[in-house]
Amino acid sequence: MAEISVIEHIHSMQLLWSPMATGQFTSLMHDLILSAKIISRSVTKAGLVDILGGTGDINIQGEQVQKLDDFANSVMIYRMKNCGVVCALGSEEEDELIIVDTDKPRGNYVIFFDPLDGSSNIDANVSIGTIFSIYRVDDNTELTKENILQKGTEQVAAGYFLYGPSTMMVYSTGHGVHGFTLDPSVGEFLLSHENIRIPASGKYYSANLANYAKWSEQDQKAMDSFNNGKYSLRYVGSLVADFHRTLLYGGLFSYPADSKNANGKLRLLYEANPLSFLIEQAGGLAFDGNGKRVLEIEPKEVHVRTAFLFGSKEDVEQYRKAF
Ligand code: P6P
């Protein structure tokens, strides 16, 4: 395979997606990719420098902020505010939306991100990642919360960076899902997984079964249907890692609502929406707890949560038979 860099690939996609033909999108992606390279550099050296452990702060999610969370968030915010084409951004680590000041050049793009997903796994050297979701707003749009928060079908691009045995980038602009592996010797993400398609069914199902007693009877019945000797259970506890395995190998992931998280735990705008965009582009399905397409959910708040079920078409349909 020719060694195609992700920027070359984005240029080729640009021709298929007219609003990005301005080059604004490519510029945004260049700065996003640089952010990920910087985060990856710190993640891979975390054990050698004083960046493991917590900051002592609690974020809007009520979670302990890890030092790497803080670092990744500051890198992403700096670069997205200064890339010159983003007008607003939302981060898992920020209470409110950030509107880019008009004294800076800004364009029509809005980005939501989880700067470092899976942070409870950081100190154990388990794969973690950065998830992003990108929208456009029209020229002169008043940057109100109502105009900025759009449903997932309106995404113009989405993807993630996975900091694992290798650092990967997986993204889609609505023309298939494509994966790139960082080659540290040249400092570029090179095409390694072109046009990823999720298998129609898989042999892994993925859920935190410690929550089983808190699930609805239907979710318990649905999950029981996978405990039939045909499947193995895999659960990393880093959504990006569980997603990436499901995308490549097939199978099912479910994080249902429960008696503690009545609306689910995972966040819509920077976890469920971008990953649902990808899984549908790869031929899979993604629903909330009521069998509704995640991408059709109308977000009212930045940190709104949802139950999240995704995976291979046949496996998700098997799960939904219990409802
Ligand atoms: P639990 C990590 O904190 C995260 O947001 C996702 O990456 C992951 O899928 C989920 O939470 C794990 O949650 O309740 O199983 O620890």
CSV table of C-alpha atoms and ligand atoms in Angstrom, one decimal:
chain,number,residue,atom,x,y,z
A,1,MET,CA,0.0,0.0,0.0
A,2,ALA,CA,1.4,3.4,-0.9
A,3,GLU,CA,2.2,5.3,2.3
A,4,ILE,CA,-0.7,7.8,2.2
A,5,SER,CA,-0.6,10.3,5.1
A,6,VAL,CA,-3.9,11.3,6.7
A,7,ILE,CA,-3.6,14.9,5.4
A,8,GLU,CA,-3.3,13.6,1.9
A,9,HIS,CA,-6.4,11.4,2.6
A,10,ILE,CA,-8.3,14.4,3.9
A,11,HIS,CA,-7.4,16.4,0.8
A,12,SER,CA,-8.9,13.5,-1.3
A,13,MET,CA,-12.0,13.5,0.9
A,14,GLN,CA,-12.2,17.3,0.5
A,15,LEU,CA,-13.1,16.8,-3.2
A,16,LEU,CA,-16.1,14.7,-2.1
A,17,TRP,CA,-17.4,17.1,0.5
A,18,SER,CA,-18.0,20.5,-1.0
A,19,PRO,CA,-18.3,22.8,2.1
A,20,MET,CA,-14.8,21.7,3.1
A,21,ALA,CA,-13.4,22.6,-0.3
A,22,THR,CA,-12.4,25.9,1.2
A,23,GLY,CA,-9.4,24.2,2.9
A,24,GLN,CA,-10.8,25.3,6.3
A,25,PHE,CA,-11.6,21.7,7.3
A,26,THR,CA,-8.1,20.5,6.3
A,27,SER,CA,-6.6,23.3,8.4
A,28,LEU,CA,-8.8,22.3,11.4
A,29,MET,CA,-7.8,18.6,11.0
A,30,HIS,CA,-4.1,19.6,10.8
A,31,ASP,CA,-4.2,21.3,14.2
A,32,LEU,CA,-6.3,18.4,15.6
A,33,ILE,CA,-3.8,15.9,14.4
A,34,LEU,CA,-0.9,17.9,15.9
A,35,SER,CA,-2.8,18.0,19.2
A,36,ALA,CA,-3.1,14.3,19.2
A,37,LYS,CA,0.7,13.8,18.4
A,38,ILE,CA,1.5,16.0,21.4
A,39,ILE,CA,-0.9,14.1,23.7
A,40,SER,CA,0.4,10.8,22.4
A,41,ARG,CA,4.0,11.9,23.2
A,42,SER,CA,3.0,12.6,26.8
A,43,VAL,CA,0.9,9.5,27.2
A,44,THR,CA,3.7,7.2,26.0
A,45,LYS,CA,6.2,8.9,28.5
A,46,ALA,CA,3.7,9.3,31.3
A,47,GLY,CA,5.4,6.8,33.6
A,48,LEU,CA,8.7,8.6,33.3
A,49,VAL,CA,7.6,12.1,34.1
A,50,ASP,CA,5.4,13.5,36.8
A,51,ILE,CA,2.2,13.5,34.9
A,52,LEU,CA,0.5,10.4,36.3
A,53,GLY,CA,-2.1,10.5,39.0
A,54,GLY,CA,-4.8,13.0,39.9
A,55,THR,CA,-4.8,16.8,40.1
A,56,GLY,CA,-7.0,16.7,43.1
A,57,ASP,CA,-9.8,18.4,41.2
A,58,ILE,CA,-13.3,17.1,40.4
A,59,ASN,CA,-14.7,17.9,36.9
A,60,ILE,CA,-18.3,18.7,35.8
A,61,GLN,CA,-18.8,14.9,35.5
A,62,GLY,CA,-18.0,14.4,39.2
A,63,GLU,CA,-14.9,12.5,38.2
A,64,GLN,CA,-11.3,12.8,39.6
A,65,VAL,CA,-9.3,14.9,37.1
A,66,GLN,CA,-6.1,13.1,36.1
A,67,LYS,CA,-3.0,15.2,35.3
A,68,LEU,CA,-3.0,13.8,31.7
A,69,ASP,CA,-6.7,14.7,31.4
A,70,ASP,CA,-5.8,18.3,32.3
A,71,PHE,CA,-2.8,18.3,29.9
A,72,ALA,CA,-4.8,16.9,27.0
A,73,ASN,CA,-7.7,19.3,27.6
A,74,SER,CA,-5.4,22.3,27.6
A,75,VAL,CA,-3.6,21.2,24.4
A,76,MET,CA,-6.9,20.7,22.6
A,77,ILE,CA,-8.4,23.9,23.7
A,78,TYR,CA,-5.3,26.0,22.8
A,79,ARG,CA,-5.0,24.5,19.3
A,80,MET,CA,-8.8,24.6,18.5
A,81,LYS,CA,-9.1,28.2,19.7
A,82,ASN,CA,-6.1,29.2,17.6
A,83,CYS,CA,-6.6,27.2,14.4
A,84,GLY,CA,-8.5,30.0,12.9
A,85,VAL,CA,-11.5,28.0,11.6
A,86,VAL,CA,-13.3,27.0,14.9
A,87,CYS,CA,-15.9,29.4,16.3
A,88,ALA,CA,-17.1,27.3,19.3
A,89,LEU,CA,-16.0,24.2,21.2
A,90,GLY,CA,-17.2,21.9,23.9
A,91,SER,CA,-15.0,19.7,26.1
A,92,GLU,CA,-15.8,16.9,28.5
A,93,GLU,CA,-13.5,18.8,31.0
A,94,GLU,CA,-15.2,22.2,30.6
A,95,ASP,CA,-18.4,23.1,32.4
A,96,GLU,CA,-19.6,25.5,29.6
A,97,LEU,CA,-19.2,25.9,25.8
A,98,ILE,CA,-16.2,28.0,24.8
A,99,ILE,CA,-17.0,30.6,22.1
A,100,VAL,CA,-13.8,31.8,20.3
A,101,ASP,CA,-13.3,35.5,20.7
A,102,THR,CA,-14.0,37.7,17.6
A,103,ASP,CA,-10.5,39.3,18.1
A,104,LYS,CA,-9.1,36.0,16.7
A,105,PRO,CA,-9.7,34.7,13.2
A,106,ARG,CA,-12.5,32.1,13.4
A,107,GLY,CA,-14.5,30.1,10.9
A,108,ASN,CA,-17.7,28.1,10.8
A,109,TYR,CA,-16.7,24.9,12.6
A,110,VAL,CA,-17.8,23.7,16.0
A,111,ILE,CA,-15.9,20.8,17.7
A,112,PHE,CA,-16.9,18.7,20.7
A,113,PHE,CA,-14.2,16.5,22.2
A,114,ASP,CA,-13.4,14.2,25.1
A,115,PRO,CA,-9.7,15.1,25.4
A,116,LEU,CA,-8.7,11.9,27.1
A,117,ASP,CA,-11.3,9.1,27.4
A,118,GLY,CA,-10.7,6.2,29.7
A,119,SER,CA,-8.7,8.3,32.2
A,120,SER,CA,-9.4,5.8,35.0
A,121,ASN,CA,-7.1,3.4,33.1
A,122,ILE,CA,-4.2,5.9,32.6
A,123,ASP,CA,-2.1,4.8,35.6
A,124,ALA,CA,-2.5,1.1,34.6
A,125,ASN,CA,-1.1,1.8,31.1
A,126,VAL,CA,-4.3,0.6,29.5
A,127,SER,CA,-5.4,2.1,26.1
A,128,ILE,CA,-7.0,5.5,26.2
A,129,GLY,CA,-8.1,7.9,23.6
A,130,THR,CA,-9.3,11.3,22.3
A,131,ILE,CA,-12.8,11.5,20.7
A,132,PHE,CA,-13.9,14.3,18.4
A,133,SER,CA,-17.1,15.4,16.7
A,134,ILE,CA,-17.2,18.3,14.1
A,135,TYR,CA,-20.1,20.4,12.9
A,136,ARG,CA,-20.5,23.5,10.7
A,137,VAL,CA,-22.6,26.5,11.3
A,138,ASP,CA,-23.7,29.0,8.6
A,139,ASP,CA,-21.9,32.4,8.2
A,140,ASN,CA,-23.2,34.9,10.7
A,141,THR,CA,-24.9,32.3,12.8
A,142,GLU,CA,-25.6,33.7,16.3
A,143,LEU,CA,-23.5,31.5,18.5
A,144,THR,CA,-26.1,30.5,21.0
A,145,LYS,CA,-26.3,27.1,22.8
A,146,GLU,CA,-29.4,26.4,20.7
A,147,ASN,CA,-27.6,27.0,17.4
A,148,ILE,CA,-24.4,25.2,18.4
A,149,LEU,CA,-26.0,22.0,19.8
A,150,GLN,CA,-27.1,20.0,16.8
A,151,LYS,CA,-28.2,16.4,16.5
A,152,GLY,CA,-25.6,13.8,15.4
A,153,THR,CA,-26.9,13.5,11.9
A,154,GLU,CA,-25.5,17.0,11.3
A,155,GLN,CA,-21.9,16.0,12.0
A,156,VAL,CA,-19.6,16.8,9.1
A,157,ALA,CA,-16.8,14.6,10.5
A,158,ALA,CA,-16.1,12.5,13.6
A,159,GLY,CA,-13.3,10.2,14.8
A,160,TYR,CA,-10.9,9.3,17.6
A,161,PHE,CA,-7.2,8.9,18.4
A,162,LEU,CA,-6.4,5.7,20.2
A,163,TYR,CA,-3.2,5.7,22.4
A,164,GLY,CA,-2.5,2.0,22.6
A,165,PRO,CA,0.3,-0.4,21.5
A,166,SER,CA,0.4,1.9,18.5
A,167,THR,CA,-1.3,5.4,18.2
A,168,MET,CA,-4.1,5.3,15.7
A,169,MET,CA,-6.4,7.8,14.2
A,170,VAL,CA,-9.8,6.6,12.8
A,171,TYR,CA,-12.2,9.2,11.2
A,172,SER,CA,-15.0,9.7,8.7
A,173,THR,CA,-16.3,12.7,6.8
A,174,GLY,CA,-19.4,10.7,5.7
A,175,HIS,CA,-17.5,8.8,3.0
A,176,GLY,CA,-16.6,5.6,4.8
A,177,VAL,CA,-14.3,5.0,7.9
A,178,HIS,CA,-10.6,5.1,7.5
A,179,GLY,CA,-7.8,4.2,9.9
A,180,PHE,CA,-4.2,5.5,10.2
A,181,THR,CA,-1.3,4.4,12.3
A,182,LEU,CA,1.3,6.9,13.6
A,183,ASP,CA,4.8,6.1,12.3
A,184,PRO,CA,7.0,7.8,14.9
A,185,SER,CA,10.0,7.6,12.6
A,186,VAL,CA,8.4,10.1,10.2
A,187,GLY,CA,5.9,11.7,12.6
A,188,GLU,CA,2.9,11.0,10.3
A,189,PHE,CA,-0.3,9.1,10.6
A,190,LEU,CA,-0.2,6.7,7.6
A,191,LEU,CA,-3.2,4.9,6.0
A,192,SER,CA,-3.4,1.4,7.5
A,193,HIS,CA,-7.1,0.5,7.5
A,194,GLU,CA,-8.9,1.8,4.4
A,195,ASN,CA,-12.7,1.8,4.3
A,196,ILE,CA,-13.3,-0.2,7.5
A,197,ARG,CA,-16.5,-2.3,7.5
A,198,ILE,CA,-17.8,-3.8,10.7
A,199,PRO,CA,-18.6,-7.6,10.3
A,200,ALA,CA,-22.3,-8.4,10.2
A,201,SER,CA,-21.8,-10.2,13.5
A,202,GLY,CA,-19.0,-10.8,15.9
A,203,LYS,CA,-18.0,-13.1,18.7
A,204,TYR,CA,-17.5,-10.5,21.5
A,205,TYR,CA,-20.0,-8.7,23.6
A,206,SER,CA,-18.9,-5.9,25.9
A,207,ALA,CA,-20.6,-4.4,29.0
A,208,ASN,CA,-19.8,-3.7,32.6
A,209,LEU,CA,-21.7,-6.7,34.1
A,210,ALA,CA,-21.1,-5.3,37.6
A,211,ASN,CA,-24.1,-3.1,36.9
A,212,TYR,CA,-26.3,-6.0,35.9
A,213,ALA,CA,-28.5,-5.8,39.0
A,214,LYS,CA,-29.2,-2.1,38.3
A,215,TRP,CA,-30.4,-2.7,34.7
A,216,SER,CA,-34.0,-3.0,33.5
A,217,GLU,CA,-35.4,-6.4,33.1
A,218,GLN,CA,-35.3,-6.0,29.3
A,219,ASP,CA,-31.5,-5.1,29.3
A,220,GLN,CA,-30.9,-8.0,31.6
A,221,LYS,CA,-32.8,-10.4,29.3
A,222,ALA,CA,-31.0,-8.9,26.2
A,223,MET,CA,-27.6,-9.3,27.8
A,224,ASP,CA,-28.4,-12.9,28.9
A,225,SER,CA,-29.0,-13.8,25.3
A,226,PHE,CA,-25.3,-13.3,24.6
A,227,ASN,CA,-24.3,-15.7,27.5
A,228,ASN,CA,-24.8,-18.7,25.2
A,229,GLY,CA,-21.4,-20.1,24.5
A,230,LYS,CA,-21.1,-18.4,21.1
A,231,TYR,CA,-19.6,-15.2,22.5
A,232,SER,CA,-16.7,-14.1,24.7
A,233,LEU,CA,-16.9,-11.1,27.0
A,234,ARG,CA,-14.4,-8.3,26.5
A,235,TYR,CA,-14.7,-5.1,28.5
A,236,VAL,CA,-11.7,-2.7,28.7
A,237,GLY,CA,-13.5,0.2,30.4
A,238,SER,CA,-12.0,2.7,27.9
A,239,LEU,CA,-14.8,3.4,25.5
A,240,VAL,CA,-12.4,4.1,22.6
A,241,ALA,CA,-10.7,0.8,23.1
A,242,ASP,CA,-14.0,-1.1,23.4
A,243,PHE,CA,-15.3,0.7,20.3
A,244,HIS,CA,-12.2,0.1,18.2
A,245,ARG,CA,-12.3,-3.7,18.9
A,246,THR,CA,-16.0,-3.8,18.1
A,247,LEU,CA,-15.5,-1.9,14.9
A,248,LEU,CA,-12.7,-4.2,13.7
A,249,TYR,CA,-13.9,-7.6,15.0
A,250,GLY,CA,-17.6,-7.0,15.2
A,251,GLY,CA,-19.9,-7.8,18.1
A,252,LEU,CA,-21.9,-5.7,20.6
A,253,PHE,CA,-21.3,-3.0,23.2
A,254,SER,CA,-23.9,-1.9,25.6
A,255,TYR,CA,-23.8,0.7,28.4
A,256,PRO,CA,-27.5,0.7,29.5
A,257,ALA,CA,-29.2,3.2,31.7
A,258,ASP,CA,-29.5,1.9,35.3
A,259,SER,CA,-30.9,2.8,38.7
A,260,LYS,CA,-27.8,5.0,39.3
A,261,ASN,CA,-27.5,6.6,35.8
A,262,ALA,CA,-31.2,7.0,34.8
A,263,ASN,CA,-30.2,8.6,31.5
A,264,GLY,CA,-27.1,6.4,31.0
A,265,LYS,CA,-23.5,7.3,31.8
A,266,LEU,CA,-21.9,8.0,28.4
A,267,ARG,CA,-22.1,11.5,27.0
A,268,LEU,CA,-23.9,12.2,23.8
A,269,LEU,CA,-22.0,15.0,22.2
A,270,TYR,CA,-18.4,13.8,22.5
A,271,GLU,CA,-18.8,10.0,23.0
A,272,ALA,CA,-22.0,8.5,21.6
A,273,ASN,CA,-22.6,10.8,18.6
A,274,PRO,CA,-19.1,10.6,17.0
A,275,LEU,CA,-18.9,6.9,17.6
A,276,SER,CA,-22.4,6.4,16.3
A,277,PHE,CA,-21.5,8.3,13.2
A,278,LEU,CA,-18.5,6.0,12.6
A,279,ILE,CA,-20.4,2.7,13.3
A,280,GLU,CA,-23.2,3.6,10.9
A,281,GLN,CA,-20.6,4.7,8.3
A,282,ALA,CA,-19.0,1.2,8.8
A,283,GLY,CA,-22.3,-0.6,8.3
A,284,GLY,CA,-23.3,-1.1,12.0
A,285,LEU,CA,-26.0,0.2,14.2
A,286,ALA,CA,-26.1,2.6,17.2
A,287,PHE,CA,-29.2,3.1,19.5
A,288,ASP,CA,-30.1,4.7,22.8
A,289,GLY,CA,-31.9,2.7,25.5
A,290,ASN,CA,-35.3,3.0,23.6
A,291,GLY,CA,-34.1,1.7,20.2
A,292,LYS,CA,-33.8,5.3,18.8
A,293,ARG,CA,-30.9,6.1,16.6
A,294,VAL,CA,-28.4,8.0,18.7
A,295,LEU,CA,-27.8,10.4,15.8
A,296,GLU,CA,-31.4,11.5,16.0
A,297,ILE,CA,-31.3,12.7,19.6
A,298,GLU,CA,-31.8,16.4,19.9
A,299,PRO,CA,-29.2,17.6,22.5
A,300,LYS,CA,-30.4,20.3,25.0
A,301,GLU,CA,-27.2,20.5,27.1
A,302,VAL,CA,-23.5,20.0,26.4
A,303,HIS,CA,-23.0,17.2,28.9
A,304,VAL,CA,-26.2,15.3,28.3
A,305,ARG,CA,-25.9,11.6,28.8
A,306,THR,CA,-27.5,8.6,27.0
A,307,ALA,CA,-27.7,4.9,27.2
A,308,PHE,CA,-25.5,3.6,24.4
A,309,LEU,CA,-25.9,0.3,22.4
A,310,PHE,CA,-23.8,-0.2,19.2
A,311,GLY,CA,-22.1,-2.9,17.1
A,312,SER,CA,-22.7,-5.4,14.3
A,313,LYS,CA,-26.2,-5.2,12.7
A,314,GLU,CA,-27.1,-8.8,13.6
A,315,ASP,CA,-25.9,-8.6,17.2
A,316,VAL,CA,-27.6,-5.3,17.9
A,317,GLU,CA,-30.8,-6.7,16.4
A,318,GLN,CA,-30.5,-9.7,18.7
A,319,TYR,CA,-30.1,-7.4,21.7
A,320,ARG,CA,-33.2,-5.4,20.7
A,321,LYS,CA,-35.4,-8.5,20.5
A,322,ALA,CA,-35.7,-8.4,24.3
A,323,PHE,CA,-37.7,-5.1,24.1
B,1,P6P,P1,-17.6,2.1,34.0
B,1,P6P,C1,-14.3,6.2,31.0
B,1,P6P,O1,-14.4,6.9,32.2
B,1,P6P,C2,-15.7,6.1,30.4
B,1,P6P,O2,-16.2,7.4,30.3
B,1,P6P,C3,-15.7,5.4,29.1
B,1,P6P,O3,-14.4,5.5,28.5
B,1,P6P,C4,-15.9,3.9,29.5
B,1,P6P,O4,-16.6,3.2,28.5
B,1,P6P,C5,-16.9,4.1,30.7
B,1,P6P,O5,-16.6,5.4,31.3
B,1,P6P,C6,-16.6,3.0,31.8
B,1,P6P,O6,-17.5,3.2,32.8
B,1,P6P,O7,-18.8,2.5,34.8
B,1,P6P,O8,-17.7,0.7,33.4
B,1,P6P,O9,-16.3,2.3,34.7
